[in-house]
mmCIF file with all atom_site columns, C-alpha atoms in Angstrom:
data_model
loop_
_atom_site.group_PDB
_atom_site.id
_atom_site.type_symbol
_atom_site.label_atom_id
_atom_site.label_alt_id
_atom_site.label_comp_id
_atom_site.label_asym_id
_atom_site.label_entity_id
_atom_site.label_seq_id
_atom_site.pdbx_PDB_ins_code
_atom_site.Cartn_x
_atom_site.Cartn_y
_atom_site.Cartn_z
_atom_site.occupancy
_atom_site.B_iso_or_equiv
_atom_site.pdbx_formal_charge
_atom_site.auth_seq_id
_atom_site.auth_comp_id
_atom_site.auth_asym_id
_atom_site.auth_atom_id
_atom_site.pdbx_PDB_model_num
ATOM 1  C CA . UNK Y 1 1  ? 9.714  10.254  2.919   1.00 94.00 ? 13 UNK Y CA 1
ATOM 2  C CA . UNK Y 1 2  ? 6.765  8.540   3.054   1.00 98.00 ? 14 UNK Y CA 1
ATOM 3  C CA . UNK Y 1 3  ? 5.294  8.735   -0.730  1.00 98.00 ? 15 UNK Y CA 1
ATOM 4  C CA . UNK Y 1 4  ? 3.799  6.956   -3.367  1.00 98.00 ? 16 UNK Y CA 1
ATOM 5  C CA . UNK Y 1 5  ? 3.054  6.617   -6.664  1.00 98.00 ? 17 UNK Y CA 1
ATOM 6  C CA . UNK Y 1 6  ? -0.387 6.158   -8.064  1.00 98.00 ? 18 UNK Y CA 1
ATOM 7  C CA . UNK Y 1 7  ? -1.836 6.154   -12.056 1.00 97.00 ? 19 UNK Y CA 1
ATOM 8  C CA . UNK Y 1 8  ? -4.778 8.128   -11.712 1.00 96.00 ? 20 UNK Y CA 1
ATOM 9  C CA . UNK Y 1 9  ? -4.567 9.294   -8.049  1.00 97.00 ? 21 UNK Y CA 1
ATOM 10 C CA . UNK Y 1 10 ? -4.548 13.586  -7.359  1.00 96.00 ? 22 UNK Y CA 1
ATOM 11 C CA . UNK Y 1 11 ? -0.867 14.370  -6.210  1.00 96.00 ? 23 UNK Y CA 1
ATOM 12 C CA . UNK Y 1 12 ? -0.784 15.620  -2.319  1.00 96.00 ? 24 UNK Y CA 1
ATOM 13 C CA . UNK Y 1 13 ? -3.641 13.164  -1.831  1.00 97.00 ? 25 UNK Y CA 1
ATOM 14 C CA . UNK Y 1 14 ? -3.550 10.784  1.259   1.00 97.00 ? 26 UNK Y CA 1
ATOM 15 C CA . UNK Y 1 15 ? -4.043 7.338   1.612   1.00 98.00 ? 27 UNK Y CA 1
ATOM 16 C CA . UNK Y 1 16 ? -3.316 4.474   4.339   1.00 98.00 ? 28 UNK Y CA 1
ATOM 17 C CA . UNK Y 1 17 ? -1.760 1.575   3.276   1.00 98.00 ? 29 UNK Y CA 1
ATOM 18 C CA . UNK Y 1 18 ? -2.416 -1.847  4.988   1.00 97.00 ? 30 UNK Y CA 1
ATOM 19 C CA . UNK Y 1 19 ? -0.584 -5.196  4.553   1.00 96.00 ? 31 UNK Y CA 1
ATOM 20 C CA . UNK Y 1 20 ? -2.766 -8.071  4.003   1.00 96.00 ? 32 UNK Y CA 1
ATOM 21 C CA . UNK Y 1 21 ? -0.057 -10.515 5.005   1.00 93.00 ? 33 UNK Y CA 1
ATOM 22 C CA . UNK Y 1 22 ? 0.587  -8.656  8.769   1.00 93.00 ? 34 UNK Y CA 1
ATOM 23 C CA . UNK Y 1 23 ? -2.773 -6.818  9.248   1.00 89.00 ? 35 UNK Y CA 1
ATOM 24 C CA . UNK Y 1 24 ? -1.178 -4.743  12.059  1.00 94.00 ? 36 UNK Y CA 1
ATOM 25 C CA . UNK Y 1 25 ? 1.421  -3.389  9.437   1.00 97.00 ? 37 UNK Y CA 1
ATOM 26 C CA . UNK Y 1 26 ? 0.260  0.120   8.137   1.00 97.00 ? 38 UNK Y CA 1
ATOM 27 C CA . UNK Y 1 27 ? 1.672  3.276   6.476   1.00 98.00 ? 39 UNK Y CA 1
ATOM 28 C CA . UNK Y 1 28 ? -0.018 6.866   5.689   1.00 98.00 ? 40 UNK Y CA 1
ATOM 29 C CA . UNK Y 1 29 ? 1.501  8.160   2.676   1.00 98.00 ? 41 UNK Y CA 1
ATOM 30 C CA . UNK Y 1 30 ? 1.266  10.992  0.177   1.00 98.00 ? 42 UNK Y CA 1
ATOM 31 C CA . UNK Y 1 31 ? 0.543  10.505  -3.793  1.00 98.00 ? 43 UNK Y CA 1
ATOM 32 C CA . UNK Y 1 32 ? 3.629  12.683  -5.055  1.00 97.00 ? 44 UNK Y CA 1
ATOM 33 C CA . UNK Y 1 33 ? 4.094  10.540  -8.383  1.00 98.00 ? 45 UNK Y CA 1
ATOM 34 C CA . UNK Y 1 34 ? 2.938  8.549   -11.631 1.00 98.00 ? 46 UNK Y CA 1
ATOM 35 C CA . UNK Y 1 35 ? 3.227  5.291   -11.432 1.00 97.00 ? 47 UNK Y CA 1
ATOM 36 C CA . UNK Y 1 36 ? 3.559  2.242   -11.066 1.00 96.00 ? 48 UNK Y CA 1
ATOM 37 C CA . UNK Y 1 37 ? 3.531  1.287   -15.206 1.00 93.00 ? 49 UNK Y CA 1
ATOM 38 C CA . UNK Y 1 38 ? 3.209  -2.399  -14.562 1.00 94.00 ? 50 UNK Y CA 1
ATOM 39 C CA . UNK Y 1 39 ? -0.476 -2.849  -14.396 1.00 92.00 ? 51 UNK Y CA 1
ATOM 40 C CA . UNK Y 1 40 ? 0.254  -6.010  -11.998 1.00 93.00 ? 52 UNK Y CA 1
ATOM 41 C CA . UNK Y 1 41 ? 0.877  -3.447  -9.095  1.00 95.00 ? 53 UNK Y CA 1
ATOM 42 C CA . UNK Y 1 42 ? -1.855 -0.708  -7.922  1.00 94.00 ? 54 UNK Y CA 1
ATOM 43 C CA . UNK Y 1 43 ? 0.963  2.009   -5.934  1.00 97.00 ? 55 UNK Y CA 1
ATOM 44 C CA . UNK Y 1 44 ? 4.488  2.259   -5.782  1.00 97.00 ? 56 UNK Y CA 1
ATOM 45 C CA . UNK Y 1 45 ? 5.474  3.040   -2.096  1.00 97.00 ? 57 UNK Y CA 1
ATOM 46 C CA . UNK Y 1 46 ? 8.926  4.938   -1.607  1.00 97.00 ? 58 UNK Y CA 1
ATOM 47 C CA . UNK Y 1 47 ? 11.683 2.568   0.543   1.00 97.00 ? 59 UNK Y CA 1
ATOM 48 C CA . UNK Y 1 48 ? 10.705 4.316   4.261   1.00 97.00 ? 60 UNK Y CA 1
ATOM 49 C CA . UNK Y 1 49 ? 6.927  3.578   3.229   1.00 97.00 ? 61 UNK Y CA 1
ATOM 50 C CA . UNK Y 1 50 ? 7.557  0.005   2.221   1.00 97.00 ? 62 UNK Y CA 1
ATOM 51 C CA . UNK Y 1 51 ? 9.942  -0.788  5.345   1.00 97.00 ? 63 UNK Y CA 1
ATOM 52 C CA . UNK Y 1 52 ? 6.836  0.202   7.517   1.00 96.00 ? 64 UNK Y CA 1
ATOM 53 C CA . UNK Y 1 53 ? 4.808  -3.026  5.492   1.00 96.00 ? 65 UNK Y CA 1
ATOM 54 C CA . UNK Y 1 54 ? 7.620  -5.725  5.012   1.00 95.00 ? 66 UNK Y CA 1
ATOM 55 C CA . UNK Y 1 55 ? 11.018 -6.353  4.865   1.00 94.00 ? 67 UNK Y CA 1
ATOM 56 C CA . UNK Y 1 56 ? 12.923 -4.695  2.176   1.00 93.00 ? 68 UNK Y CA 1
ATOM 57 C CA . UNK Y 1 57 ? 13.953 -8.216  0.548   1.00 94.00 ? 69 UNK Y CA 1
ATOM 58 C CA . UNK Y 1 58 ? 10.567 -9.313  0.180   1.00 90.00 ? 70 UNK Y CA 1
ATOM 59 C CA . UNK Y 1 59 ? 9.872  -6.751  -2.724  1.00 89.00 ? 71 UNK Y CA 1
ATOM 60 C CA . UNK Y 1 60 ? 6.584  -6.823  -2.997  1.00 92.00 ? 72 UNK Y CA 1
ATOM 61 C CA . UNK Y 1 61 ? 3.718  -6.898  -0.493  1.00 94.00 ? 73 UNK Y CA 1
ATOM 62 C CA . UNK Y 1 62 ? 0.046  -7.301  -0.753  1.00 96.00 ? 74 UNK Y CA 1
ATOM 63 C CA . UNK Y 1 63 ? -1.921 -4.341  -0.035  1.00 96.00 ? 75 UNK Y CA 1
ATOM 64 C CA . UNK Y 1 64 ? -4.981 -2.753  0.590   1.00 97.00 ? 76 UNK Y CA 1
ATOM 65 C CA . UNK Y 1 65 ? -5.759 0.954   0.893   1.00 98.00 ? 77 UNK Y CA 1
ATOM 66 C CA . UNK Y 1 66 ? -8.313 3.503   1.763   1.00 98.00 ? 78 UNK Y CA 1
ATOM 67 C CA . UNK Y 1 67 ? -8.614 7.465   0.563   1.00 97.00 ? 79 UNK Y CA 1
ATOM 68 C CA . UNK Y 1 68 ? -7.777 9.735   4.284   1.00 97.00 ? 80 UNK Y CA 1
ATOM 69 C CA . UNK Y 1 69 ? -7.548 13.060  2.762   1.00 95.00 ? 81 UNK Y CA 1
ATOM 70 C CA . UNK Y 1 70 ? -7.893 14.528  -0.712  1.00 94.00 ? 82 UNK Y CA 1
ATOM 71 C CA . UNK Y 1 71 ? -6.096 17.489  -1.878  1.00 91.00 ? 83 UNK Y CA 1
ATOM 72 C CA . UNK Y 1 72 ? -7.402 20.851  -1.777  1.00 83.00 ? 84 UNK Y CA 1
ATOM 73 C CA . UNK Y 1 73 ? -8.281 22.723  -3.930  1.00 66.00 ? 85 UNK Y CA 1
ATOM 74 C CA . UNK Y 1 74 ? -5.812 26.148  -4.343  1.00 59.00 ? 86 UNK Y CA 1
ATOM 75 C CA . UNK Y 1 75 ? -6.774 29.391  -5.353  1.00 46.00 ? 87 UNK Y CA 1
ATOM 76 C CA . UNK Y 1 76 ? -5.094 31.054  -8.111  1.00 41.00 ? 88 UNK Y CA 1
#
């Protein structure tokens, strides 16, 4: 799936993700998750969002990313 984890983030919120290495490498994901917990890193992008940035062995990629759609609000 293509998730990620964000600190302060709403869940179900949408962001694209752009690699500042390849600049033609991008991923849409969904903020399902806390994270990451090492203030060194901004998201934590599942596996199948990461493979869309970089190759897997890298481990790490630089990133940018912009807000694309922000949860809604549900009515209880």
């Amino acid at each position: 799936k293509l998730t990620a984890a964000h600190r302060n983030l709403p869940f179900n919120t949408w962001i694209r993700v752009y690699s500042l290495k390849d600049k033609t490498k991008q991923v849409e994901v969904r903020i399902n998750d806390r994270g990451p917990y090492d203030f060194r890193f901004t998201i934590d992008l599942s596996l199948a969002a990461f493979e869309n940035l970089t190759d897997v062995s890298k481990g790490m990629v630089e990133i940018k990313y912009e807000i694309i759609a922000k949860p809604t609000e549900e009515l209880l």
